mmCIF file of C-alpha atoms in Angstrom:
data_model
loop_
_atom_site.group_PDB
_atom_site.id
_atom_site.type_symbol
_atom_site.label_atom_id
_atom_site.label_comp_id
_atom_site.label_asym_id
_atom_site.label_seq_id
_atom_site.Cartn_x
_atom_site.Cartn_y
_atom_site.Cartn_z
ATOM 1 C CA MET A 426 31.769 10.629 -12.973
ATOM 2 C CA SER A 427 30.808 7.099 -14.085
ATOM 3 C CA GLN A 428 27.132 6.162 -14.402
ATOM 4 C CA LEU A 429 25.544 5.465 -11.021
ATOM 5 C CA ARG A 430 24.655 1.770 -10.587
ATOM 6 C CA VAL A 431 21.397 1.246 -8.702
ATOM 7 C CA LEU A 432 19.855 -2.055 -7.610
ATOM 8 C CA ILE A 433 16.140 -1.899 -6.808
ATOM 9 C CA VAL A 434 14.640 -4.867 -4.976
ATOM 10 C CA GLY A 435 10.934 -5.299 -5.634
ATOM 11 C CA ALA A 436 8.952 -4.700 -8.833
ATOM 12 C CA SER A 437 5.696 -3.523 -7.329
ATOM 13 C CA ILE A 438 4.719 0.157 -7.167
ATOM 14 C CA ALA A 439 7.681 1.683 -5.335
ATOM 15 C CA GLY A 440 10.279 -0.165 -7.440
ATOM 16 C CA PRO A 441 9.189 0.888 -10.952
ATOM 17 C CA THR A 442 8.487 4.436 -9.741
ATOM 18 C CA ALA A 443 12.013 4.657 -8.356
ATOM 19 C CA ALA A 444 13.406 3.174 -11.576
ATOM 20 C CA TYR A 445 11.650 5.827 -13.665
ATOM 21 C CA TRP A 446 13.138 8.694 -11.675
ATOM 22 C CA PHE A 447 16.599 7.150 -11.321
ATOM 23 C CA ALA A 448 16.721 6.773 -15.103
ATOM 24 C CA LYS A 449 15.899 10.481 -15.398
ATOM 25 C CA ALA A 450 18.766 11.098 -12.977
ATOM 26 C CA GLY A 451 21.104 9.323 -15.411
ATOM 27 C CA ALA A 452 21.555 6.115 -13.406
ATOM 28 C CA LYS A 453 21.843 2.538 -14.654
ATOM 29 C CA VAL A 454 19.087 0.579 -12.912
ATOM 30 C CA THR A 455 18.592 -3.129 -12.259
ATOM 31 C CA ILE A 456 15.259 -4.205 -10.740
ATOM 32 C CA ILE A 457 14.935 -7.697 -9.319
ATOM 33 C CA GLU A 458 11.695 -9.381 -8.301
ATOM 34 C CA ARG A 459 11.549 -12.706 -6.482
ATOM 35 C CA PHE A 460 8.341 -13.756 -8.253
ATOM 36 C CA PRO A 461 8.747 -15.237 -11.757
ATOM 37 C CA GLN A 462 6.636 -12.523 -13.368
ATOM 38 C CA LEU A 463 5.041 -9.201 -12.594
ATOM 39 C CA ARG A 464 2.455 -9.626 -9.860
ATOM 40 C CA THR A 465 -0.898 -8.437 -11.137
ATOM 41 C CA ASN A 466 -3.120 -9.463 -8.216
ATOM 42 C CA GLY A 467 -3.829 -7.633 -4.989
ATOM 43 C CA GLN A 468 -6.399 -5.349 -3.499
ATOM 44 C CA ASN A 469 -7.688 -1.983 -4.620
ATOM 45 C CA ILE A 470 -5.554 0.963 -3.583
ATOM 46 C CA ASP A 471 -5.833 4.687 -4.141
ATOM 47 C CA ILE A 472 -3.571 7.560 -5.133
ATOM 48 C CA ARG A 473 -3.787 10.743 -3.064
ATOM 49 C CA THR A 474 -1.918 13.961 -2.137
ATOM 50 C CA VAL A 475 1.780 13.501 -2.947
ATOM 51 C CA GLY A 476 0.969 10.400 -4.987
ATOM 52 C CA VAL A 477 -1.176 12.515 -7.310
ATOM 53 C CA THR A 478 1.638 15.061 -7.525
ATOM 54 C CA VAL A 479 4.190 12.434 -8.579
ATOM 55 C CA MET A 480 1.747 10.740 -10.975
ATOM 56 C CA ARG A 481 1.199 14.022 -12.793
ATOM 57 C CA LYS A 482 4.946 14.465 -13.264
ATOM 58 C CA ILE A 483 5.151 11.238 -15.325
ATOM 59 C CA PRO A 484 3.892 11.895 -18.881
ATOM 60 C CA GLY A 485 0.816 9.873 -19.735
ATOM 61 C CA MET A 486 0.490 8.215 -16.342
ATOM 62 C CA GLU A 487 -2.613 10.030 -15.119
ATOM 63 C CA GLU A 488 -4.438 9.138 -18.328
ATOM 64 C CA ALA A 489 -3.355 5.498 -17.991
ATOM 65 C CA VAL A 490 -4.554 5.392 -14.380
ATOM 66 C CA ARG A 491 -7.911 6.925 -15.277
ATOM 67 C CA ALA A 492 -8.366 4.261 -17.958
ATOM 68 C CA LYS A 493 -7.946 1.547 -15.300
ATOM 69 C CA THR A 494 -9.698 3.081 -12.320
ATOM 70 C CA ILE A 495 -12.309 0.937 -10.597
ATOM 71 C CA PRO A 496 -15.878 2.052 -11.451
ATOM 72 C CA LEU A 497 -16.497 2.899 -7.801
ATOM 73 C CA LYS A 498 -18.791 5.832 -7.073
ATOM 74 C CA GLY A 499 -19.237 5.400 -3.358
ATOM 75 C CA ILE A 500 -19.518 3.111 -0.336
ATOM 76 C CA SER A 501 -22.829 2.207 1.264
ATOM 77 C CA PHE A 502 -22.722 1.069 4.888
ATOM 78 C CA ILE A 503 -25.256 -1.670 5.549
ATOM 79 C CA ARG A 504 -26.831 -3.514 8.472
ATOM 80 C CA SER A 505 -26.901 -7.285 8.878
ATOM 81 C CA ASP A 506 -30.129 -7.479 6.857
ATOM 82 C CA GLY A 507 -28.530 -5.579 3.975
ATOM 83 C CA ARG A 508 -30.369 -2.284 4.589
ATOM 84 C CA PRO A 509 -28.129 0.789 4.054
ATOM 85 C CA TYR A 510 -27.797 3.421 6.756
ATOM 86 C CA GLY A 511 -25.322 5.794 5.142
ATOM 87 C CA THR A 512 -23.398 6.329 1.919
ATOM 88 C CA ILE A 513 -20.135 8.124 1.220
ATOM 89 C CA SER A 514 -19.625 9.194 -2.385
ATOM 90 C CA THR A 515 -16.704 10.537 -4.372
ATOM 91 C CA THR A 516 -16.373 14.332 -4.432
ATOM 92 C CA GLY A 517 -15.761 14.582 -8.163
ATOM 93 C CA ASP A 518 -12.641 16.620 -7.353
ATOM 94 C CA PRO A 519 -9.402 14.555 -7.546
ATOM 95 C CA ASP A 520 -7.560 17.302 -5.658
ATOM 96 C CA GLN A 521 -9.928 17.198 -2.663
ATOM 97 C CA GLN A 522 -10.895 13.559 -2.335
ATOM 98 C CA SER A 523 -13.247 11.995 0.154
ATOM 99 C CA LEU A 524 -12.773 8.646 1.864
ATOM 100 C CA VAL A 525 -13.590 7.272 -1.605
ATOM 101 C CA SER A 526 -10.814 8.173 -4.035
ATOM 102 C CA GLU A 527 -11.099 9.432 -7.607
ATOM 103 C CA TYR A 528 -7.995 7.341 -8.331
ATOM 104 C CA GLU A 529 -9.139 3.962 -6.981
ATOM 105 C CA ILE A 530 -7.254 1.249 -8.875
ATOM 106 C CA PHE A 531 -6.249 -2.377 -8.388
ATOM 107 C CA ARG A 532 -2.660 -2.803 -7.218
ATOM 108 C CA GLY A 533 -1.839 -5.101 -10.129
ATOM 109 C CA ASP A 534 -3.120 -2.575 -12.675
ATOM 110 C CA LEU A 535 -1.016 0.223 -11.181
ATOM 111 C CA SER A 536 2.041 -2.051 -11.142
ATOM 112 C CA ARG A 537 1.455 -2.852 -14.821
ATOM 113 C CA ILE A 538 1.157 0.842 -15.728
ATOM 114 C CA LEU A 539 4.449 1.644 -13.980
ATOM 115 C CA TYR A 540 6.133 -1.389 -15.515
ATOM 116 C CA ASP A 541 5.028 -0.321 -18.988
ATOM 117 C CA GLN A 542 6.435 3.149 -18.296
ATOM 118 C CA THR A 543 9.879 1.727 -17.525
ATOM 119 C CA ALA A 544 10.466 -1.726 -19.056
ATOM 120 C CA ALA A 545 11.679 -0.491 -22.452
ATOM 121 C CA HIS A 546 14.015 2.180 -21.095
ATOM 122 C CA PRO A 547 17.627 1.458 -22.162
ATOM 123 C CA SER A 548 18.951 2.236 -18.672
ATOM 124 C CA ILE A 549 16.499 -0.064 -16.849
ATOM 125 C CA LYS A 550 16.758 -3.851 -16.657
ATOM 126 C CA TYR A 551 14.161 -6.120 -15.039
ATOM 127 C CA VAL A 552 15.145 -9.557 -13.682
ATOM 128 C CA PHE A 553 12.277 -11.755 -12.461
ATOM 129 C CA GLY A 554 12.640 -14.871 -10.328
ATOM 130 C CA GLU A 555 15.641 -13.432 -8.494
ATOM 131 C CA GLN A 556 16.388 -12.252 -4.974
ATOM 132 C CA VAL A 557 19.277 -11.013 -2.884
ATOM 133 C CA ALA A 558 21.287 -13.676 -1.047
ATOM 134 C CA SER A 559 23.765 -11.391 0.727
ATOM 135 C CA ILE A 560 24.829 -7.771 0.980
ATOM 136 C CA GLN A 561 28.402 -6.775 1.805
ATOM 137 C CA HIS A 562 29.025 -3.171 2.801
ATOM 138 C CA ASN A 563 32.329 -1.534 1.890
ATOM 139 C CA GLN A 564 34.014 -0.228 5.021
ATOM 140 C CA ASN A 565 35.211 2.847 3.123
ATOM 141 C CA ASP A 566 31.692 3.830 2.043
ATOM 142 C CA GLY A 567 32.293 2.435 -1.414
ATOM 143 C CA PRO A 568 30.052 0.290 -3.615
ATOM 144 C CA ILE A 569 28.045 -2.584 -2.142
ATOM 145 C CA THR A 570 28.713 -6.145 -3.231
ATOM 146 C CA VAL A 571 25.519 -8.120 -3.761
ATOM 147 C CA GLN A 572 25.215 -11.867 -4.202
ATOM 148 C CA PHE A 573 22.047 -13.303 -5.705
ATOM 149 C CA ALA A 574 20.167 -16.518 -4.975
ATOM 150 C CA ASN A 575 19.034 -17.734 -8.389
ATOM 151 C CA GLY A 576 21.793 -17.367 -10.922
ATOM 152 C CA LEU A 577 22.378 -13.654 -11.427
ATOM 153 C CA SER A 578 26.097 -12.967 -11.159
ATOM 154 C CA GLU A 579 27.560 -11.237 -8.122
ATOM 155 C CA ALA A 580 27.836 -7.506 -8.794
ATOM 156 C CA GLU A 581 28.713 -4.167 -7.243
ATOM 157 C CA PHE A 582 26.176 -1.376 -6.907
ATOM 158 C CA ASP A 583 26.534 2.199 -5.750
ATOM 159 C CA LEU A 584 23.104 2.102 -4.127
ATOM 160 C CA VAL A 585 20.707 -0.673 -3.093
ATOM 161 C CA VAL A 586 17.069 0.418 -2.807
ATOM 162 C CA ALA A 587 14.754 -1.843 -0.798
ATOM 163 C CA CYS A 588 11.199 -1.719 -2.192
ATOM 164 C CA ASP A 589 10.194 -5.202 -1.079
ATOM 165 C CA GLY A 590 7.456 -4.490 1.425
ATOM 166 C CA ALA A 591 6.913 -4.253 5.162
ATOM 167 C CA THR A 592 8.682 -7.568 5.868
ATOM 168 C CA SER A 593 11.604 -6.547 3.649
ATOM 169 C CA ARG A 594 14.378 -9.122 3.488
ATOM 170 C CA THR A 595 16.637 -6.485 1.975
ATOM 171 C CA ARG A 596 16.114 -4.259 5.014
ATOM 172 C CA ALA A 597 16.975 -7.183 7.275
ATOM 173 C CA MET A 598 20.227 -7.942 5.407
ATOM 174 C CA GLY A 599 21.269 -4.369 4.742
ATOM 175 C CA PHE A 600 20.515 -3.076 8.232
ATOM 176 C CA GLY A 601 21.621 -6.230 10.069
ATOM 177 C CA VAL A 602 18.246 -6.762 11.766
ATOM 178 C CA GLY A 603 15.463 -9.326 11.834
ATOM 179 C CA VAL A 604 12.683 -9.329 9.247
ATOM 180 C CA ARG A 605 10.095 -8.247 11.833
ATOM 181 C CA ASP A 606 12.325 -5.692 13.511
ATOM 182 C CA HIS A 607 10.896 -2.181 13.038
ATOM 183 C CA ILE A 608 7.420 -3.593 12.376
ATOM 184 C CA VAL A 609 4.775 -2.094 14.653
ATOM 185 C CA PRO A 610 1.619 -4.258 14.622
ATOM 186 C CA THR A 611 -1.757 -2.567 14.611
ATOM 187 C CA GLY A 612 -3.559 -5.702 15.753
ATOM 188 C CA GLY A 613 -5.205 -6.185 12.386
ATOM 189 C CA TRP A 614 -5.018 -8.308 9.251
ATOM 190 C CA ALA A 615 -6.857 -8.389 5.946
ATOM 191 C CA ALA A 616 -7.836 -10.952 3.309
ATOM 192 C CA TYR A 617 -8.546 -10.005 -0.316
ATOM 193 C CA PHE A 618 -10.169 -12.104 -3.031
ATOM 194 C CA SER A 619 -12.757 -12.171 -5.823
ATOM 195 C CA ILE A 620 -16.132 -13.861 -5.561
ATOM 196 C CA LYS A 621 -18.515 -15.143 -8.225
ATOM 197 C CA LYS A 622 -21.679 -13.666 -6.754
ATOM 198 C CA ASP A 623 -22.712 -10.091 -7.508
ATOM 199 C CA LEU A 624 -23.571 -8.751 -4.089
ATOM 200 C CA LEU A 625 -23.962 -5.252 -5.548
ATOM 201 C CA GLU A 626 -26.654 -6.242 -8.057
ATOM 202 C CA GLY A 627 -24.935 -4.355 -10.856
ATOM 203 C CA SER A 628 -24.347 -1.188 -8.849
ATOM 204 C CA ASN A 629 -21.062 0.721 -8.722
ATOM 205 C CA ILE A 630 -21.664 1.548 -5.059
ATOM 206 C CA ALA A 631 -19.649 -0.755 -2.794
ATOM 207 C CA LYS A 632 -21.198 -2.305 0.299
ATOM 208 C CA ALA A 633 -19.466 -2.254 3.682
ATOM 209 C CA TYR A 634 -20.522 -4.192 6.757
ATOM 210 C CA ASN A 635 -19.314 -4.363 10.368
ATOM 211 C CA ALA A 636 -19.796 -7.189 12.849
ATOM 212 C CA VAL A 637 -18.873 -7.310 16.525
ATOM 213 C CA GLY A 638 -15.389 -8.488 17.363
ATOM 214 C CA GLY A 639 -13.668 -5.949 15.132
ATOM 215 C CA ARG A 640 -14.797 -7.684 11.941
ATOM 216 C CA PHE A 641 -15.279 -5.707 8.746
ATOM 217 C CA MET A 642 -16.043 -6.778 5.200
ATOM 218 C CA ALA A 643 -16.683 -4.909 1.991
ATOM 219 C CA ALA A 644 -17.581 -5.884 -1.556
ATOM 220 C CA GLY A 645 -16.765 -3.618 -4.468
ATOM 221 C CA PRO A 646 -17.279 -3.593 -8.233
ATOM 222 C CA ASP A 647 -14.817 -5.307 -10.530
ATOM 223 C CA PRO A 648 -14.445 -4.545 -14.251
ATOM 224 C CA TRP A 649 -14.330 -8.285 -14.973
ATOM 225 C CA GLY A 650 -17.877 -8.843 -13.804
ATOM 226 C CA VAL A 651 -17.386 -10.199 -10.276
ATOM 227 C CA ASN A 652 -17.050 -8.550 -6.882
ATOM 228 C CA ARG A 653 -13.783 -7.941 -5.082
ATOM 229 C CA VAL A 654 -14.020 -8.533 -1.357
ATOM 230 C CA VAL A 655 -11.899 -7.493 1.589
ATOM 231 C CA MET A 656 -12.286 -9.007 5.049
ATOM 232 C CA ILE A 657 -10.521 -7.225 7.901
ATOM 233 C CA LYS A 658 -10.126 -8.346 11.488
ATOM 234 C CA ASN A 659 -9.041 -5.806 14.093
ATOM 235 C CA HIS A 660 -8.115 -6.921 17.590
ATOM 236 C CA PRO A 661 -8.198 -4.732 20.704
ATOM 237 C CA SER A 662 -5.045 -2.621 21.000
ATOM 238 C CA SER A 663 -4.393 -4.135 24.441
ATOM 239 C CA ASP A 664 -3.789 -7.593 22.925
ATOM 240 C CA SER A 665 -0.007 -7.664 22.353
ATOM 241 C CA ASN A 666 -0.064 -10.998 20.494
ATOM 242 C CA ALA A 667 -3.262 -10.363 18.571
ATOM 243 C CA THR A 668 -2.018 -11.422 15.161
ATOM 244 C CA GLY A 669 -0.003 -14.427 16.354
ATOM 245 C CA PRO A 670 -2.605 -17.015 15.230
ATOM 246 C CA PHE A 671 -2.897 -15.272 11.850
ATOM 247 C CA GLN A 672 0.885 -15.389 11.368
ATOM 248 C CA ASP A 673 0.908 -19.080 12.311
ATOM 249 C CA ALA A 674 -1.809 -19.799 9.758
ATOM 250 C CA MET A 675 0.157 -17.932 7.080
ATOM 251 C CA LYS A 676 3.147 -20.178 7.669
ATOM 252 C CA GLN A 677 1.015 -23.273 7.059
ATOM 253 C CA GLY A 678 -0.130 -22.300 3.583
ATOM 254 C CA GLU A 679 -3.182 -21.023 1.751
ATOM 255 C CA ASP A 680 -5.606 -23.813 2.656
ATOM 256 C CA THR A 681 -4.969 -23.363 6.374
ATOM 257 C CA LEU A 682 -5.179 -19.605 6.010
ATOM 258 C CA LYS A 683 -8.536 -19.787 4.224
ATOM 259 C CA ARG A 684 -9.921 -21.994 6.988
ATOM 260 C CA PHE A 685 -8.618 -19.537 9.572
ATOM 261 C CA VAL A 686 -10.357 -16.619 7.856
ATOM 262 C CA ALA A 687 -13.559 -18.650 7.497
ATOM 263 C CA GLN A 688 -13.522 -19.521 11.193
ATOM 264 C CA THR A 689 -12.878 -15.896 12.159
ATOM 265 C CA PHE A 690 -15.908 -14.691 10.187
ATOM 266 C CA ASN A 691 -18.188 -17.577 11.151
ATOM 267 C CA LYS A 692 -21.722 -16.315 11.882
ATOM 268 C CA ALA A 693 -20.691 -12.709 11.286
ATOM 269 C CA GLY A 694 -23.969 -11.923 9.559
ATOM 270 C CA TRP A 695 -25.083 -10.327 6.269
ATOM 271 C CA ARG A 696 -23.911 -12.467 3.281
ATOM 272 C CA CYS A 697 -20.843 -13.755 5.090
ATOM 273 C CA GLU A 698 -21.700 -17.428 4.542
ATOM 274 C CA ASP A 699 -21.916 -16.910 0.767
ATOM 275 C CA ILE A 700 -18.710 -14.849 0.735
ATOM 276 C CA VAL A 701 -16.734 -17.456 2.673
ATOM 277 C CA LYS A 702 -17.992 -20.228 0.385
ATOM 278 C CA ASP A 703 -16.662 -18.394 -2.680
ATOM 279 C CA MET A 704 -13.461 -17.471 -0.831
ATOM 280 C CA MET A 705 -12.586 -21.148 -0.390
ATOM 281 C CA GLU A 706 -12.506 -21.487 -4.202
ATOM 282 C CA ALA A 707 -10.904 -18.114 -4.979
ATOM 283 C CA GLU A 708 -7.720 -18.300 -7.047
ATOM 284 C CA ASP A 709 -6.624 -14.739 -6.254
ATOM 285 C CA PHE A 710 -6.760 -15.096 -2.448
ATOM 286 C CA TYR A 711 -4.240 -12.811 -0.770
ATOM 287 C CA THR A 712 -3.664 -11.788 2.849
ATOM 288 C CA SER A 713 -1.511 -9.332 4.742
ATOM 289 C CA GLU A 714 -0.986 -8.168 8.275
ATOM 290 C CA ILE A 715 -1.837 -4.498 8.785
ATOM 291 C CA VAL A 716 1.266 -2.870 10.236
ATOM 292 C CA HIS A 717 3.339 0.250 10.471
ATOM 293 C CA VAL A 718 7.061 0.214 9.755
ATOM 294 C CA LYS A 719 9.074 2.684 11.815
ATOM 295 C CA VAL A 720 12.839 3.006 11.424
ATOM 296 C CA LEU A 721 15.167 5.518 13.056
ATOM 297 C CA GLN A 722 16.944 6.148 9.742
ATOM 298 C CA LEU A 723 15.831 5.415 6.191
ATOM 299 C CA SER A 724 19.299 4.319 5.135
ATOM 300 C CA LYS A 725 22.329 2.493 6.409
ATOM 301 C CA GLY A 726 25.485 2.897 4.396
ATOM 302 C CA ARG A 727 24.353 2.597 0.812
ATOM 303 C CA VAL A 728 21.189 0.604 1.507
ATOM 304 C CA VAL A 729 18.076 2.783 1.517
ATOM 305 C CA LEU A 730 14.378 2.049 2.132
ATOM 306 C CA VAL A 731 11.490 3.216 -0.040
ATOM 307 C CA GLY A 732 7.774 2.573 0.443
ATOM 308 C CA ASP A 733 6.461 -0.047 2.864
ATOM 309 C CA ALA A 734 9.989 -1.308 3.548
ATOM 310 C CA GLY A 735 10.706 1.983 5.288
ATOM 311 C CA TYR A 736 7.375 3.482 6.249
ATOM 312 C CA ALA A 737 4.368 1.206 5.816
ATOM 313 C CA ALA A 738 1.196 2.890 7.027
ATOM 314 C CA SER A 739 -2.243 1.609 7.993
ATOM 315 C CA THR A 740 -3.928 4.901 7.109
ATOM 316 C CA GLY A 741 -4.509 4.398 3.384
ATOM 317 C CA THR A 742 -1.492 6.504 2.459
ATOM 318 C CA GLY A 743 1.046 3.761 1.688
ATOM 319 C CA THR A 744 0.850 3.975 -2.114
ATOM 320 C CA SER A 745 1.202 7.738 -2.169
ATOM 321 C CA LEU A 746 4.077 7.677 0.318
ATOM 322 C CA ALA A 747 5.872 5.058 -1.798
ATOM 323 C CA MET A 748 5.526 7.105 -4.983
ATOM 324 C CA ALA A 749 6.695 10.253 -3.212
ATOM 325 C CA GLY A 750 9.649 8.477 -1.610
ATOM 326 C CA ALA A 751 10.804 7.090 -4.951
ATOM 327 C CA TYR A 752 10.638 10.538 -6.524
ATOM 328 C CA VAL A 753 12.422 12.306 -3.663
ATOM 329 C CA LEU A 754 15.208 9.726 -3.343
ATOM 330 C CA ALA A 755 16.118 9.840 -7.032
ATOM 331 C CA GLY A 756 15.732 13.620 -7.031
ATOM 332 C CA GLU A 757 18.128 14.070 -4.118
ATOM 333 C CA VAL A 758 20.665 11.741 -5.786
ATOM 334 C CA CYS A 759 20.421 13.838 -8.945
ATOM 335 C CA LYS A 760 20.670 17.077 -6.945
ATOM 336 C CA HIS A 761 23.778 15.970 -5.047
ATOM 337 C CA LYS A 762 25.711 14.341 -7.893
ATOM 338 C CA GLY A 763 28.731 12.428 -6.618
ATOM 339 C CA ASP A 764 27.762 12.784 -2.950
ATOM 340 C CA LEU A 765 25.483 9.904 -1.987
ATOM 341 C CA SER A 766 25.824 10.631 1.724
ATOM 342 C CA ARG A 767 24.405 14.108 1.262
ATOM 343 C CA ALA A 768 21.716 12.768 -1.084
ATOM 344 C CA LEU A 769 20.558 10.221 1.485
ATOM 345 C CA GLN A 770 20.539 12.906 4.146
ATOM 346 C CA GLY A 771 18.373 15.070 1.897
ATOM 347 C CA TYR A 772 16.004 12.151 1.338
ATOM 348 C CA GLU A 773 15.721 11.641 5.092
ATOM 349 C CA GLU A 774 15.113 15.321 5.803
ATOM 350 C CA THR A 775 12.496 15.697 3.081
ATOM 351 C CA MET A 776 10.549 12.513 3.725
ATOM 352 C CA ARG A 777 10.564 12.409 7.525
ATOM 353 C CA PRO A 778 7.885 15.118 8.084
ATOM 354 C CA LEU A 779 5.695 13.481 5.409
ATOM 355 C CA ILE A 780 6.077 10.046 6.965
ATOM 356 C CA ASP A 781 5.418 11.228 10.510
ATOM 357 C CA ASP A 782 2.247 13.042 9.448
ATOM 358 C CA MET A 783 0.844 10.471 7.012
ATOM 359 C CA GLN A 784 1.376 7.550 9.409
ATOM 360 C CA LYS A 785 -0.777 9.192 12.077
ATOM 361 C CA VAL A 786 -3.967 7.292 12.820
ATOM 362 C CA PRO A 787 -6.824 9.737 13.571
ATOM 363 C CA LEU A 788 -8.035 9.556 17.152
ATOM 364 C CA LEU A 789 -10.815 7.000 17.698
ATOM 365 C CA LEU A 790 -10.805 5.945 14.014
ATOM 366 C CA PRO A 791 -10.021 2.239 14.667
ATOM 367 C CA SER A 792 -12.785 1.917 17.247
ATOM 368 C CA ILE A 793 -15.253 3.679 14.941
ATOM 369 C CA LEU A 794 -14.414 1.654 11.824
ATOM 370 C CA ALA A 795 -14.018 -1.703 13.574
ATOM 371 C CA PRO A 796 -15.940 -1.791 16.864
ATOM 372 C CA GLN A 797 -15.394 -4.725 19.179
ATOM 373 C CA THR A 798 -18.693 -4.711 21.084
ATOM 374 C CA SER A 799 -22.411 -4.444 20.353
ATOM 375 C CA TRP A 800 -22.420 -1.035 22.028
ATOM 376 C CA GLY A 801 -19.497 0.089 19.887
ATOM 377 C CA LEU A 802 -21.206 -1.198 16.751
ATOM 378 C CA TRP A 803 -24.397 0.690 17.607
ATOM 379 C CA LEU A 804 -22.404 3.880 18.238
ATOM 380 C CA LYS A 805 -20.491 3.519 14.977
ATOM 381 C CA ASN A 806 -23.699 2.962 12.994
ATOM 382 C CA THR A 807 -25.307 5.957 14.681
ATOM 383 C CA VAL A 808 -22.334 8.224 13.941
ATOM 384 C CA VAL A 809 -22.174 7.157 10.282
ATOM 385 C CA THR A 810 -25.920 7.645 9.889
ATOM 386 C CA PHE A 811 -25.705 11.101 11.445
ATOM 387 C CA VAL A 812 -22.809 12.401 9.348
ATOM 388 C CA CYS A 813 -24.209 10.961 6.093
ATOM 389 C CA TRP A 814 -27.730 12.319 6.496
ATOM 390 C CA THR A 815 -27.138 15.703 8.156
ATOM 391 C CA GLY A 816 -24.921 17.333 5.525
ATOM 392 C CA ILE A 817 -21.816 17.618 7.711
ATOM 393 C CA LEU A 818 -20.016 14.778 5.949
ATOM 394 C CA GLU A 819 -17.497 17.071 4.265
ATOM 395 C CA LEU A 820 -16.355 18.479 7.611
ATOM 396 C CA THR A 821 -16.164 14.991 9.125
ATOM 397 C CA GLN A 822 -14.073 13.692 6.237
ATOM 398 C CA LYS A 823 -11.647 16.569 6.640
ATOM 399 C CA PHE A 824 -11.246 15.610 10.293
ATOM 400 C CA PHE A 825 -10.783 11.882 9.726
ATOM 401 C CA ALA A 826 -9.182 11.970 6.272
ATOM 402 C CA GLY A 827 -7.265 15.230 6.388
ATOM 403 C CA SER A 828 -3.945 13.456 5.943
ATOM 404 C CA PHE A 829 -4.937 12.103 2.557
ATOM 405 C CA ALA A 830 -7.615 14.402 1.136
ATOM 406 C CA ASN A 831 -6.014 17.517 -0.334
ATOM 407 C CA THR A 832 -3.463 17.196 -3.140
ATOM 408 C CA ASN A 833 -1.900 20.530 -2.178
ATOM 409 C CA ARG A 834 -1.465 19.603 1.489
ATOM 410 C CA TYR A 835 2.194 18.649 0.966
ATOM 411 C CA LYS A 836 4.734 20.298 -1.339
ATOM 412 C CA LEU A 837 7.439 18.166 -2.961
ATOM 413 C CA PRO A 838 10.730 19.661 -4.162
ATOM 414 C CA GLU A 839 11.294 20.338 -7.845
ATOM 415 C CA TYR A 840 14.425 18.713 -9.303
ATOM 416 C CA GLU A 841 16.454 19.303 -12.434
ATOM 417 C CA TRP A 842 16.799 15.935 -14.148
ATOM 418 C CA GLU A 843 19.546 14.853 -16.523
ATOM 419 C CA THR A 844 17.145 13.345 -19.091
#
């Protein structure tokens, strides 16, 4: 059998992870990324459960991740005057993590680690500044013809793997749907950026603050000497067009979007005025809508979805799901050599229970983490105070974070690789 030709679209976490495992399966891999270079910005993310399992299967990766983890030891919840009322700390056990992960790392750093693991491999080729222009399926279930937008020659591939995020253009073209089809809004959005002020006063304990109207902000430590901030706005679930104004602002560019975020958090309390002032000058400003992606099938023909393109989650499990999906897809292709249809079926059957479970949002969690009313805010503060100061925090975390706490919760198949 000739060497399998795989096109991976997207060079963030899911893409390089998939490339690593496809190379071990003996495939020839091309990764394209529409940005001109590797994206090294983005928010902090964490690696849990199946993500830890996959990380430990890649030689040297766990050590590289530990060298780049954020020096975060916990999260302190504060009132509008800055006084703390509860703190959640790391457990010290990476196999039974709390709401604060032992593998907390900036997205850009994890992307760089995975890129460095794959860029020099003779079977893997990266092409930056390129994107798919069209996808033509073969009616006889043969190779896919792909045309590119920025100069790369038209080529045939045995498999096209979409790793280009929740609003995947590859999914839209390959599945014949709209970009926002299969996106399930949660009613929330987030803004990420660095600020010049040290709101933590040198501490490695992050600060988290809630304001009425479903507004949440947190400042965490940054190895470069500033604070990283996230601002999240959650709308009531009954508002079907909750994120419409946010999407409109995104279309108008960064300046409009910054003003929109500033207006949303106007008079929110705590140090919000200082944070917004620094946000307006931030060069690493980044926003995203918080969504789920739900598809009936993870593949159509020879186009297959991995990571947020197929199963974005709002539960903090997206990175781990992406790493697991990349591993399982390449493993099933290696297991069923010469039978891509059976391999894709195996990928679907293995990943579906994981996806269904890890996309579940714990009951009442949104209203507890982002209350809309003064009464809800008081209740949330009271609950957090109670669980932090009464010694039942571990039990509470297992209830709310059970889907992403225990590394051994999910078992991934073992595969026999060609290399």
